[in-house]
Coordinates of C-alpha atoms in Angstrom, one line a residue:
Chain A
X1 CA -45.9 8.9 -7.7
X2 CA -49.3 9.5 -9.5
X3 CA -51.4 7.5 -7.1
X4 CA -54.5 6.0 -8.5
X5 CA -56.7 8.0 -6.2
X6 CA -56.3 6.6 -2.7
X7 CA -59.5 8.3 -1.6
X8 CA -61.6 6.6 -4.3
X9 CA -64.9 5.0 -3.3
X10 CA -63.9 1.7 -2.1
X11 CA -67.4 0.4 -2.6
X12 CA -66.9 0.1 -6.3
X13 CA -68.6 -3.2 -7.1
X14 CA -66.6 -4.4 -10.1
X15 CA -63.1 -4.8 -8.7
X16 CA -61.2 -5.2 -12.0
X17 CA -62.6 -2.0 -13.6
X18 CA -60.7 1.2 -13.2
X19 CA -62.1 3.2 -10.4
X20 CA -64.5 5.9 -11.5
X21 CA -63.2 9.3 -10.6
X22 CA -64.6 12.4 -9.0
X23 CA -64.6 15.8 -10.6
X24 CA -61.4 15.2 -12.6
X25 CA -61.6 11.7 -13.8
X26 CA -65.3 11.3 -14.4
X27 CA -65.5 12.4 -18.0
X28 CA -63.1 9.7 -19.1
X29 CA -64.4 6.7 -17.2
X30 CA -67.2 5.4 -19.3
X31 CA -69.2 2.9 -17.3
X32 CA -68.9 -0.5 -18.9
X33 CA -65.6 0.2 -20.8
X34 CA -62.8 -1.5 -19.0
X35 CA -60.1 0.1 -21.2
X36 CA -61.2 3.7 -20.7
X37 CA -58.5 6.3 -20.1
X38 CA -58.8 7.0 -16.4
X39 CA -57.4 10.5 -16.9
X40 CA -55.2 12.3 -14.5
X41 CA -55.5 11.8 -10.8
X42 CA -56.3 14.8 -8.8
X43 CA -53.2 16.9 -8.3
X44 CA -51.9 16.8 -4.8
X45 CA -49.9 19.6 -3.3
X46 CA -46.6 19.4 -1.5
X47 CA -45.9 21.1 1.8
X48 CA -43.7 23.5 0.0
X49 CA -46.6 24.5 -2.4
X50 CA -48.8 25.3 0.6
X51 CA -46.5 26.5 3.3
X52 CA -44.1 29.3 2.4
X53 CA -42.0 28.5 5.5
X54 CA -41.4 25.0 4.3
X55 CA -40.5 26.3 0.8
X56 CA -38.0 28.7 2.4
X57 CA -36.5 25.8 4.3
X58 CA -36.1 23.7 1.1
X59 CA -34.5 26.7 -0.6
X60 CA -32.0 26.9 2.2
X61 CA -31.2 23.2 2.0
X62 CA -30.7 23.4 -1.7
X63 CA -28.5 26.5 -1.3
X64 CA -26.6 24.7 1.5
X65 CA -25.9 21.7 -0.8
X66 CA -24.7 23.9 -3.6
X67 CA -22.5 25.8 -1.1
X68 CA -21.1 22.5 0.1
X69 CA -20.2 21.7 -3.5
X70 CA -18.4 25.0 -3.8
X71 CA -16.4 24.3 -0.6
X72 CA -15.6 20.8 -2.0
X73 CA -14.2 22.4 -5.2
X74 CA -12.2 24.9 -3.1
X75 CA -10.9 22.0 -1.0
X76 CA -10.0 20.2 -4.2
X77 CA -7.9 23.1 -5.4
X78 CA -6.4 23.7 -2.0
X79 CA -5.3 20.1 -1.6
X80 CA -3.8 20.1 -5.1
X81 CA -1.7 23.1 -4.0
X82 CA -0.7 22.1 -0.5
X83 CA 0.0 18.3 -0.6
X84 CA 3.3 17.2 -2.2
X85 CA 2.9 14.1 -4.3
X86 CA 5.1 12.0 -2.0
X87 CA 3.2 12.8 1.2
X88 CA 1.5 9.7 2.8
X89 CA -1.1 9.7 5.6
X90 CA -2.7 6.9 7.5
X91 CA -6.4 6.5 7.0
X92 CA -8.0 3.8 9.0
X93 CA -9.3 1.1 6.7
X94 CA -7.1 2.0 3.8
X95 CA -3.7 2.1 5.3
X96 CA -0.9 4.4 4.3
X97 CA -2.3 6.2 1.3
X98 CA -1.2 9.2 -0.7
X99 CA -2.5 12.4 1.0
X100 CA -2.9 14.1 -2.4
X101 CA -5.0 11.3 -4.0
X102 CA -7.1 10.8 -1.0
X103 CA -8.0 14.5 -0.5
X104 CA -8.5 15.1 -4.2
X105 CA -10.9 12.1 -4.4
X106 CA -12.8 13.0 -1.2
X107 CA -13.2 16.8 -2.0
X108 CA -14.2 16.1 -5.6
X109 CA -16.8 13.6 -4.4
X110 CA -18.2 16.2 -2.0
X111 CA -18.3 18.8 -4.9
X112 CA -20.1 16.5 -7.3
X113 CA -22.5 15.0 -4.7
X114 CA -23.4 18.5 -3.5
X115 CA -24.4 19.6 -7.0
X116 CA -26.3 16.3 -7.6
X117 CA -28.1 16.3 -4.3
X118 CA -29.0 20.0 -4.5
X119 CA -30.5 19.6 -8.0
X120 CA -32.5 16.5 -6.9
X121 CA -33.8 18.3 -3.8
X122 CA -34.6 21.4 -5.8
X123 CA -36.5 19.5 -8.4
X124 CA -38.5 17.5 -5.9
X125 CA -39.5 20.2 -3.5
X126 CA -39.5 23.6 -5.3
X127 CA -39.9 23.1 -9.1
X128 CA -43.5 22.8 -10.3
X129 CA -44.7 19.2 -10.2
X130 CA -48.1 19.9 -11.9
X131 CA -49.0 17.1 -14.4
X132 CA -49.4 18.5 -17.9
X133 CA -50.6 16.5 -21.0
X134 CA -48.9 17.5 -24.2
X135 CA -49.8 15.9 -27.6
X136 CA -47.0 14.6 -29.7
X137 CA -46.3 16.8 -32.7
X138 CA -46.5 15.4 -36.2
X139 CA -43.4 13.4 -37.2
X140 CA -43.1 14.6 -40.8
X141 CA -42.5 18.2 -41.9
X142 CA -45.4 20.0 -43.5
X143 CA -45.9 19.8 -47.3
X144 CA -44.7 23.3 -48.1
X145 CA -41.3 22.7 -46.4
X146 CA -40.9 19.3 -48.1
X147 CA -41.7 20.8 -51.6
X148 CA -39.2 23.6 -50.9
X149 CA -36.4 21.2 -50.0
X150 CA -37.1 19.0 -53.0
X151 CA -36.8 22.0 -55.3
X152 CA -33.5 23.1 -53.7
X153 CA -32.1 19.6 -54.1
X154 CA -33.1 19.4 -57.7
X155 CA -31.5 22.8 -58.3
X156 CA -28.3 21.7 -56.6
X157 CA -28.1 18.6 -58.8
X158 CA -28.6 20.7 -61.9
X159 CA -26.0 23.3 -60.9
X160 CA -23.3 20.8 -59.9
X161 CA -23.6 19.1 -63.3
X162 CA -23.6 15.7 -61.7
X163 CA -26.0 14.3 -64.2
X164 CA -24.4 16.0 -67.2
X165 CA -20.6 15.8 -66.6
X166 CA -20.2 12.0 -66.6
X167 CA -16.4 12.1 -66.2
X168 CA -16.6 14.0 -62.9
X169 CA -19.3 11.6 -61.6
X170 CA -17.4 8.5 -62.6
X171 CA -14.0 9.6 -61.1
X172 CA -15.7 10.6 -57.9
X173 CA -17.3 7.3 -57.5
X174 CA -13.9 5.6 -58.3
X175 CA -12.2 7.7 -55.6
X176 CA -14.9 6.9 -53.0
X177 CA -14.6 3.2 -53.8
X178 CA -10.8 3.1 -53.5
X179 CA -10.5 5.0 -50.2
X180 CA -11.7 2.1 -48.0
X181 CA -8.8 0.0 -49.3
X182 CA -6.5 2.0 -47.1
X183 CA -8.2 0.3 -44.1
X184 CA -7.1 -3.1 -45.5
X185 CA -3.4 -1.9 -45.3
X186 CA -3.8 -0.4 -41.8
X187 CA -5.5 -3.5 -40.4
X188 CA -3.2 -6.0 -42.2
X189 CA -1.6 -7.1 -38.9
X190 CA -4.9 -8.8 -38.0
X191 CA -3.7 -11.4 -40.5
X192 CA -2.5 -13.3 -42.3
X193 CA -3.2 -16.8 -40.8
X194 CA -0.6 -17.9 -38.3
X195 CA 0.7 -20.6 -40.6
X196 CA 3.3 -22.5 -38.8
X197 CA 3.9 -20.0 -36.0
X198 CA 1.9 -21.9 -33.5
X199 CA 4.0 -25.1 -34.0
X200 CA 7.4 -23.6 -33.5
X201 CA 9.2 -21.8 -30.6
X202 CA 12.6 -20.1 -30.2
X203 CA 14.0 -23.4 -28.9
X204 CA 16.4 -25.3 -31.3
X205 CA 19.0 -27.9 -31.1
X206 CA 22.0 -26.7 -29.1
X207 CA 20.4 -23.6 -27.6
X208 CA 21.4 -23.2 -24.0
X209 CA 18.9 -22.9 -21.2
X210 CA 19.4 -19.4 -19.8
X211 CA 18.4 -18.6 -16.2
X212 CA 16.4 -15.4 -16.4
X213 CA 17.4 -14.5 -12.8
X214 CA 21.1 -14.3 -13.6
X215 CA 21.1 -14.3 -17.4
X216 CA 23.6 -17.1 -17.3
X217 CA 23.4 -20.6 -18.7
X218 CA 22.0 -23.2 -16.4
X219 CA 24.2 -26.1 -15.4
X220 CA 23.0 -29.5 -14.1
X221 CA 24.8 -29.1 -10.8
X222 CA 23.0 -25.8 -10.2
X223 CA 19.6 -27.6 -9.9
X224 CA 19.0 -29.7 -6.8
X225 CA 16.1 -32.0 -6.4
X226 CA 13.0 -30.0 -5.2
X227 CA 14.1 -26.7 -6.8
X228 CA 12.2 -24.8 -9.4
X229 CA 13.9 -22.8 -12.1
X230 CA 12.7 -21.1 -15.2
X231 CA 14.6 -20.8 -18.4
X232 CA 14.6 -19.0 -21.7
X233 CA 16.4 -19.8 -24.9
X234 CA 19.9 -18.5 -25.5
X235 CA 19.9 -15.5 -27.8
X236 CA 16.6 -14.1 -26.7
X237 CA 17.0 -10.6 -25.4
X238 CA 14.5 -8.6 -23.3
X239 CA 15.2 -5.6 -25.6
X240 CA 14.2 -7.5 -28.7
X241 CA 11.1 -6.2 -30.5
X242 CA 9.5 -9.7 -30.6
X243 CA 10.7 -10.7 -27.0
X244 CA 7.2 -11.0 -25.7
X245 CA 6.0 -13.0 -28.7
X246 CA 8.9 -15.4 -28.4
X247 CA 8.9 -15.8 -24.6
X248 CA 5.1 -16.4 -24.6
X249 CA 5.8 -19.6 -26.5
X250 CA 9.3 -20.5 -25.3
X251 CA 8.8 -20.1 -21.5
X252 CA 10.2 -23.2 -19.8
X253 CA 10.2 -24.6 -16.3
X254 CA 13.1 -26.8 -15.2
X255 CA 12.9 -29.1 -12.2
X256 CA 15.0 -32.0 -11.0
X257 CA 13.3 -35.3 -9.9
X258 CA 15.0 -38.4 -8.6
X259 CA 15.3 -40.5 -11.8
X260 CA 13.6 -43.4 -9.9
X261 CA 10.6 -41.2 -9.3
X262 CA 10.0 -40.6 -13.1
X263 CA 7.3 -43.0 -14.2
X264 CA 7.2 -42.1 -17.9
X265 CA 9.9 -43.7 -20.0
X266 CA 10.0 -41.0 -22.6
X267 CA 10.3 -38.3 -19.9
X268 CA 13.2 -40.1 -18.4
X269 CA 14.9 -40.4 -21.9
X270 CA 14.4 -36.7 -22.5
X271 CA 15.7 -35.7 -19.1
X272 CA 19.3 -35.2 -18.0
X273 CA 20.2 -36.9 -14.7
X274 CA 16.5 -36.4 -13.6
X275 CA 16.4 -32.8 -14.8
X276 CA 13.3 -32.3 -16.8
X277 CA 12.2 -29.2 -18.8
X278 CA 8.5 -28.6 -19.5
X279 CA 6.7 -25.8 -21.3
X280 CA 5.3 -23.3 -18.8
X281 CA 2.2 -22.6 -21.0
X282 CA -1.0 -24.4 -20.0
X283 CA -2.4 -26.5 -22.8
X284 CA -5.9 -25.4 -21.8
X285 CA -6.0 -21.7 -22.6
X286 CA -2.4 -20.7 -22.3
X287 CA -2.0 -19.4 -18.7
X288 CA 1.5 -19.6 -17.2
X289 CA 1.3 -22.8 -15.3
X290 CA 4.1 -23.1 -12.7
X291 CA 2.5 -23.6 -9.3
X292 CA 4.9 -26.5 -8.6
X293 CA 4.5 -28.7 -5.5
X294 CA 7.8 -30.2 -5.0
X295 CA 6.7 -33.1 -2.9
X296 CA 3.9 -34.3 -5.1
X297 CA 5.6 -33.2 -8.4
X298 CA 2.2 -31.7 -9.4
X299 CA 1.9 -28.5 -11.3
X300 CA -1.3 -26.5 -10.9
X301 CA -2.6 -23.9 -13.4
X302 CA -4.0 -20.9 -11.5
X303 CA -6.6 -20.1 -14.1
X304 CA -8.8 -23.3 -14.2
X305 CA -7.0 -25.7 -11.9
X306 CA -5.7 -28.0 -14.5
X307 CA -3.1 -30.2 -12.7
X308 CA -0.2 -31.9 -14.4
X309 CA 2.0 -34.7 -12.9
X310 CA 5.6 -33.9 -13.8
X311 CA 6.7 -37.3 -12.6
X312 CA 4.5 -39.0 -15.3
X313 CA 5.2 -37.1 -18.5
X314 CA 3.1 -34.0 -17.3
X315 CA 0.0 -36.1 -17.6
X316 CA -3.2 -34.1 -16.9
X317 CA -4.6 -35.5 -13.6
X318 CA -7.2 -32.8 -13.1
X319 CA -9.0 -30.0 -14.8
X320 CA -9.9 -29.0 -18.3
X321 CA -6.6 -29.2 -20.1
X322 CA -6.7 -31.6 -23.0
X323 CA -3.0 -32.3 -23.6
X324 CA 0.1 -33.0 -21.5
X325 CA 2.6 -30.1 -21.1
X326 CA 5.1 -30.4 -23.9
X327 CA 8.5 -31.6 -22.8
X328 CA 11.7 -30.2 -24.1
X329 CA 14.4 -32.7 -24.7
X330 CA 17.6 -31.6 -23.0
X331 CA 21.2 -32.6 -22.6
X332 CA 24.5 -30.9 -21.7
X333 CA 27.0 -29.5 -24.2
X334 CA 30.8 -29.6 -24.1
X335 CA 31.0 -26.6 -21.7
X336 CA 28.7 -28.5 -19.2
X337 CA 25.7 -26.2 -19.8
X338 CA 22.2 -27.5 -20.3
X339 CA 21.1 -27.3 -23.9
X340 CA 17.9 -28.1 -25.8
X341 CA 18.2 -31.1 -28.1
X342 CA 15.5 -29.8 -30.5
X343 CA 12.4 -27.6 -30.5
X344 CA 9.3 -28.9 -28.7
X345 CA 8.0 -31.8 -30.7
X346 CA 4.3 -30.8 -30.2
X347 CA 2.9 -27.3 -30.3
X348 CA 3.0 -25.5 -27.0
X349 CA -0.1 -23.9 -25.4
X350 CA -3.7 -24.4 -26.0
X351 CA -5.3 -26.5 -28.8
X352 CA -6.1 -24.9 -32.1
X353 CA -8.2 -26.0 -35.0
X354 CA -5.6 -27.5 -37.3
X355 CA -3.6 -29.0 -34.4
X356 CA -4.8 -32.5 -35.2
Chain B
X1 CA 11.6 -65.6 53.3
X2 CA 8.7 -67.7 54.4
X3 CA 6.6 -64.5 54.4
X4 CA 7.6 -63.8 50.9
X5 CA 6.9 -67.3 49.8
X6 CA 3.5 -67.2 51.4
X7 CA 2.6 -64.2 49.3
X8 CA 3.8 -65.6 46.0
X9 CA 0.3 -66.3 44.8
X10 CA -0.9 -62.7 45.6
X11 CA -2.6 -61.1 42.6
X12 CA 0.1 -58.4 42.5
X13 CA 3.0 -60.7 42.7
X14 CA 3.5 -60.9 39.0
X15 CA 3.6 -57.1 38.8
X16 CA 6.2 -56.9 41.5
X17 CA 8.4 -59.5 39.7
X18 CA 8.0 -57.6 36.4
X19 CA 9.1 -54.3 38.1
X20 CA 12.2 -56.0 39.6
X21 CA 13.1 -57.5 36.2
X22 CA 12.8 -54.2 34.4
X23 CA 14.9 -52.5 37.1
X24 CA 17.5 -55.1 36.8
X25 CA 17.7 -54.9 33.0
X26 CA 17.8 -51.1 33.1
X27 CA 20.5 -51.1 35.7
X28 CA 22.6 -53.7 33.7
X29 CA 22.2 -51.7 30.5
X30 CA 23.3 -48.4 32.1
X31 CA 26.3 -50.2 33.6
X32 CA 27.3 -52.1 30.5
X33 CA 26.3 -50.0 27.5
X34 CA 29.1 -48.0 25.9
X35 CA 29.0 -44.4 27.0
X36 CA 28.4 -41.9 24.2
X37 CA 31.8 -40.3 24.0
X38 CA 31.8 -39.3 20.3
X39 CA 32.5 -35.6 20.8
X40 CA 33.1 -35.7 24.5
X41 CA 36.7 -34.7 24.3
X42 CA 36.0 -31.8 21.9
X43 CA 35.1 -28.9 24.2
X44 CA 34.4 -26.3 21.5
X45 CA 31.1 -24.5 21.7
X46 CA 30.1 -25.9 18.3
X47 CA 30.1 -29.4 19.6
X48 CA 28.4 -28.4 22.8
X49 CA 25.6 -26.9 20.7
X50 CA 25.4 -30.2 18.7
X51 CA 25.2 -32.2 21.9
X52 CA 22.6 -30.0 23.4
X53 CA 20.7 -30.0 20.1
X54 CA 20.8 -33.8 20.0
X55 CA 19.2 -33.8 23.4
X56 CA 16.4 -31.5 22.3
X57 CA 16.0 -33.5 19.1
X58 CA 15.6 -36.8 21.1
X59 CA 12.9 -35.2 23.2
X60 CA 10.9 -33.1 20.7
X61 CA 11.6 -34.5 17.2
X62 CA 12.8 -38.1 17.2
X63 CA 9.3 -39.6 17.4
X64 CA 8.6 -38.6 13.8
X65 CA 12.0 -38.0 12.3
X66 CA 13.8 -41.0 13.8
X67 CA 16.4 -41.2 16.6
X68 CA 19.1 -40.1 14.2
X69 CA 17.1 -37.8 12.0
X70 CA 16.9 -40.6 9.4
X71 CA 13.1 -40.1 9.0
X72 CA 10.2 -42.5 9.4
X73 CA 6.8 -43.1 8.0
X74 CA 5.7 -40.0 10.0
X75 CA 8.3 -37.6 9.0
X76 CA 11.0 -37.0 6.3
X77 CA 14.7 -37.6 6.7
X78 CA 16.5 -34.5 8.0
X79 CA 19.9 -35.6 6.7
X80 CA 21.2 -32.7 4.5
X81 CA 18.3 -30.3 5.0
X82 CA 20.7 -27.9 6.7
X83 CA 20.4 -25.5 9.6
X84 CA 18.4 -23.0 7.5
X85 CA 15.5 -25.5 7.2
X86 CA 15.5 -26.1 11.0
X87 CA 15.6 -22.3 11.7
X88 CA 12.6 -21.8 9.3
X89 CA 10.5 -24.8 10.4
X90 CA 11.0 -24.4 14.1
X91 CA 11.3 -20.6 14.1
X92 CA 7.9 -20.1 12.4
X93 CA 6.3 -22.7 14.7
X94 CA 5.5 -25.1 11.9
X95 CA 7.7 -27.7 13.7
X96 CA 7.0 -29.5 16.0
X97 CA 3.8 -30.3 14.0
X98 CA 0.6 -30.1 15.9
X99 CA -1.6 -32.4 13.7
X100 CA -1.5 -34.0 10.4
X101 CA -3.3 -32.4 7.5
X102 CA -2.8 -31.2 3.9
X103 CA -0.2 -28.8 5.2
X104 CA 1.6 -28.1 8.5
X105 CA 0.3 -24.8 9.8
X106 CA 2.2 -21.8 11.1
X107 CA 1.7 -21.4 14.8
X108 CA 3.3 -20.0 18.0
X109 CA 7.0 -20.8 18.2
X110 CA 7.6 -23.6 20.7
X111 CA 11.4 -23.1 21.2
X112 CA 13.6 -20.2 22.2
X113 CA 16.0 -19.0 19.5
X114 CA 18.9 -20.5 21.6
X115 CA 17.2 -23.9 21.5
X116 CA 16.5 -23.5 17.7
X117 CA 20.2 -22.7 17.1
X118 CA 21.2 -25.9 19.0
X119 CA 18.7 -28.0 17.1
X120 CA 20.0 -26.4 13.8
X121 CA 23.6 -27.2 14.8
X122 CA 22.7 -30.8 15.4
X123 CA 20.8 -31.2 12.1
X124 CA 23.6 -29.4 10.2
X125 CA 26.0 -32.0 11.6
X126 CA 24.0 -34.8 10.0
X127 CA 24.9 -33.7 6.5
X128 CA 25.8 -30.6 4.5
X129 CA 22.8 -28.3 3.6
X130 CA 21.7 -24.7 3.4
X131 CA 23.1 -22.7 6.2
X132 CA 21.1 -20.2 8.3
X133 CA 21.7 -16.8 6.6
X134 CA 23.5 -13.9 8.3
X135 CA 21.6 -10.6 8.8
X136 CA 23.4 -8.8 6.1
X137 CA 22.2 -11.5 3.6
X138 CA 18.5 -10.8 4.1
X139 CA 18.6 -7.2 5.2
X140 CA 15.9 -5.5 3.0
X141 CA 17.8 -2.2 3.1
X142 CA 20.5 -3.7 0.8
X143 CA 18.0 -4.9 -1.8
X144 CA 16.9 -3.4 -5.1
X145 CA 13.1 -3.1 -4.9
X146 CA 12.5 -2.8 -8.7
X147 CA 14.7 -5.8 -9.5
X148 CA 13.1 -7.7 -6.6
X149 CA 9.6 -7.0 -8.0
X150 CA 10.7 -8.4 -11.4
X151 CA 12.2 -11.5 -9.7
X152 CA 9.2 -12.0 -7.5
X153 CA 6.8 -11.8 -10.4
X154 CA 8.9 -14.3 -12.4
X155 CA 9.6 -16.8 -9.6
X156 CA 7.1 -16.5 -6.8
X157 CA 4.0 -14.7 -7.8
X158 CA 2.4 -17.8 -9.4
X159 CA 1.7 -19.2 -6.0
X160 CA 2.1 -16.3 -3.6
X161 CA 0.2 -13.6 -5.5
X162 CA 2.0 -10.6 -7.0
X163 CA 2.3 -8.8 -3.8
X164 CA 2.7 -11.9 -1.6
X165 CA -0.8 -12.2 -0.4
X166 CA -0.7 -16.0 -0.8
X167 CA -3.0 -18.3 -2.7
X168 CA -4.6 -21.8 -3.0
X169 CA -2.9 -24.9 -4.2
X170 CA -4.3 -28.4 -4.7
X171 CA -6.1 -30.6 -2.2
X172 CA -6.3 -28.1 0.6
X173 CA -2.7 -27.0 0.4
X174 CA -2.0 -23.3 0.0
X175 CA 0.8 -20.8 -0.4
X176 CA 0.8 -18.7 2.8
X177 CA 0.7 -14.9 2.8
X178 CA 4.2 -13.3 3.1
X179 CA 2.8 -10.3 5.0
X180 CA 4.5 -10.0 8.4
X181 CA 6.9 -12.8 7.8
X182 CA 10.4 -12.3 9.2
X183 CA 12.9 -11.5 6.3
X184 CA 15.1 -14.2 7.7
X185 CA 12.4 -16.8 7.3
X186 CA 11.5 -15.6 3.8
X187 CA 15.2 -16.1 2.9
X188 CA 15.3 -19.5 4.5
X189 CA 12.1 -20.6 2.7
X190 CA 13.7 -19.7 -0.7
X191 CA 16.8 -21.6 0.2
X192 CA 15.2 -24.7 1.5
X193 CA 11.8 -25.1 -0.1
X194 CA 9.7 -26.1 2.9
X195 CA 6.9 -28.6 2.4
X196 CA 5.6 -28.4 -1.1
X197 CA 7.3 -25.1 -2.0
X198 CA 10.2 -25.7 -4.4
X199 CA 13.6 -24.4 -3.4
X200 CA 15.3 -21.5 -5.1
X201 CA 19.0 -22.3 -4.3
X202 CA 21.8 -19.9 -4.5
X203 CA 23.0 -21.6 -7.6
X204 CA 19.9 -20.4 -9.6
X205 CA 18.9 -17.5 -7.5
X206 CA 21.9 -15.8 -5.9
X207 CA 21.8 -14.4 -2.4
X208 CA 21.6 -10.8 -3.8
X209 CA 18.4 -11.7 -5.7
X210 CA 16.9 -13.0 -2.5
X211 CA 17.6 -9.7 -0.7
X212 CA 16.0 -7.9 -3.7
X213 CA 12.9 -10.0 -3.3
X214 CA 12.7 -9.4 0.4
X215 CA 13.2 -5.6 -0.2
X216 CA 10.3 -5.8 -2.7
X217 CA 8.0 -7.6 -0.2
X218 CA 8.9 -5.0 2.5
X219 CA 8.0 -2.2 0.1
X220 CA 4.6 -3.6 -1.0
X221 CA 3.2 -5.7 1.8
X222 CA 3.8 -4.7 5.3
X223 CA 1.6 -2.7 7.6
X224 CA 3.8 0.3 6.7
X225 CA 4.0 -0.1 3.0
X226 CA 2.8 2.9 1.1
X227 CA -0.3 2.5 -1.1
X228 CA -0.8 5.5 -3.4
X229 CA -4.1 4.1 -4.8
X230 CA -5.8 3.6 -1.5
X231 CA -8.0 0.5 -0.9
X232 CA -6.2 -2.6 -2.2
X233 CA -9.2 -5.0 -2.0
X234 CA -6.8 -7.8 -1.2
X235 CA -4.4 -6.9 -4.1
X236 CA -6.2 -9.5 -6.3
X237 CA -6.1 -7.3 -9.4
X238 CA -8.6 -5.8 -11.7
X239 CA -11.3 -8.5 -11.5
X240 CA -12.2 -7.9 -7.9
X241 CA -11.9 -4.2 -8.4
X242 CA -14.4 -4.3 -11.2
X243 CA -16.6 -6.6 -9.2
X244 CA -16.5 -4.2 -6.3
X245 CA -17.4 -1.2 -8.6
X246 CA -20.3 -3.2 -10.1
X247 CA -21.7 -4.6 -6.9
X248 CA -21.1 -1.8 -4.4
X249 CA -20.8 1.3 -6.7
X250 CA -23.8 0.5 -8.9
X251 CA -25.6 -1.0 -5.9
X252 CA -25.2 2.2 -3.9
X253 CA -26.5 4.3 -6.8
X254 CA -29.6 2.0 -7.2
X255 CA -30.2 2.1 -3.5
X256 CA -30.0 5.9 -3.4
X257 CA -32.3 6.2 -6.5
X258 CA -34.8 3.9 -4.9
X259 CA -34.6 5.8 -1.6
X260 CA -35.3 9.1 -3.4
X261 CA -38.2 7.7 -5.3
X262 CA -39.7 5.9 -2.4
X263 CA -40.2 9.0 -0.3
X264 CA -43.2 11.1 -1.5
X265 CA -42.9 14.9 -1.3
X266 CA -46.7 15.3 -1.1
X267 CA -48.1 17.0 1.9
X268 CA -50.8 14.3 2.2
X269 CA -49.0 11.0 2.8
X270 CA -50.8 8.0 1.3

């Protein structure tokens, strides 16, 4: 807020030159030097500097804000004590919210805002706002101190025997070099390269399609036209350590189309009585894609709107996906359960460098 | 007769003849056509409902779905859709449809529940299909909220959002919000798969699972559902929450800082 002298002589003829100043700025403004240091503007006083009554008022405001903060903290402690964790209250735009969370948040906000606002008001109205120039001190230490430290360092080197006892020095350097190798072991799960993991899933010939809702094998008669069912491979257990890794690749959606609606011959061949099974992982960046519209047979990916036509071999009909959704070839086994005839023939999910 | 003959060239004569002809054909038809007596001798209330339902159907539905519910170019066949589909479509006001569009909209219900039951009985008589659920099937009190949440996130959340707020589909279609929807209608929608929604039949999602899902929806998304965290911001997840903090939180801080700095404390205002 250091104004450039609002009360300067407006009659200054050269408009791009800094305004010459009165008593305070005159010594710096050399006529004819456009880059001269204009110096400090004249200090202006605040009401609180002149009027003691105004200063007292400001003091009370600051004290009031700090007191508000204290009350906020007390309210914070009180609400922590009095509200049980399962008490809910209705607060207009928020709905039924936890009384404890709401009052803790509100009172802590009051406590913090009180301190902040009080400090700002104090600094702006009561603390001195006199402008004071202060030269930067020299960056380097003075010569005497530097010489002293140099001498101490040399003495330390001599006393430790670092230069003389070569065995100590060499083994220390060896130890320091080896220690970082432990990081390689700790971070080893960042690698190695995925190798064939991206090309294979938990599906294999003869593995039954398990309905995750019931944990029972799916049967063709369970799946009417227009329904949507998901499936996971037989033998995959939610308690398994690698369950998430496996299901992330093996997730499957199963729908039944009327066989005459299937336009793609391979899709029809790989189906069972019109039941088709496709990977649920989008071939763009791997979002779960299962927004299935049963009348159009389209599947939409919620992330980037890639749309696949399940009646035409899961062809991409819109969006950024580059590949069809991989189809799983299915059939029924002797017990009448739906089973996979093999793993997916192409990698599931997004493209990767070596996919080819 | 002479009078009549004299007026035979009157401009309205042709119209009068046409009216007479129509009346004659209509009269002959009503006299000669075989009387509908299919269920006439069965006096049970079920067949009465079907008869009443057929009447309602002929008036309100047959123009699109065909005189016998066989469907036409304007509406699908209703053979085998079951009473649950009728109860859902008519009970939520989607049927009778008001106007064509990407999706038939929910609106004020046009029929009383009694009429809906009669229509449902008629449609159910056309072919076997999902049956209107009984209250104990969809009672949210009997469901397991945690299991329902798991099932909902697996089967439904891709379209309806993870607390049932709904979401967009292709070409102007959308999955509607499930907030405030009658548990019976949620159950029927899962059974029948209205419009582009796939069905989740009892064979792949047993009745108990459906009750669990309804219990979950009641717990998370009604006017009364409890919300420990406060403002949900549409339950759209961490992205809008972060956006809200960046735009409104940081924005408010910047505005306050600018407001503080814009006001001079000097006694002499410049």
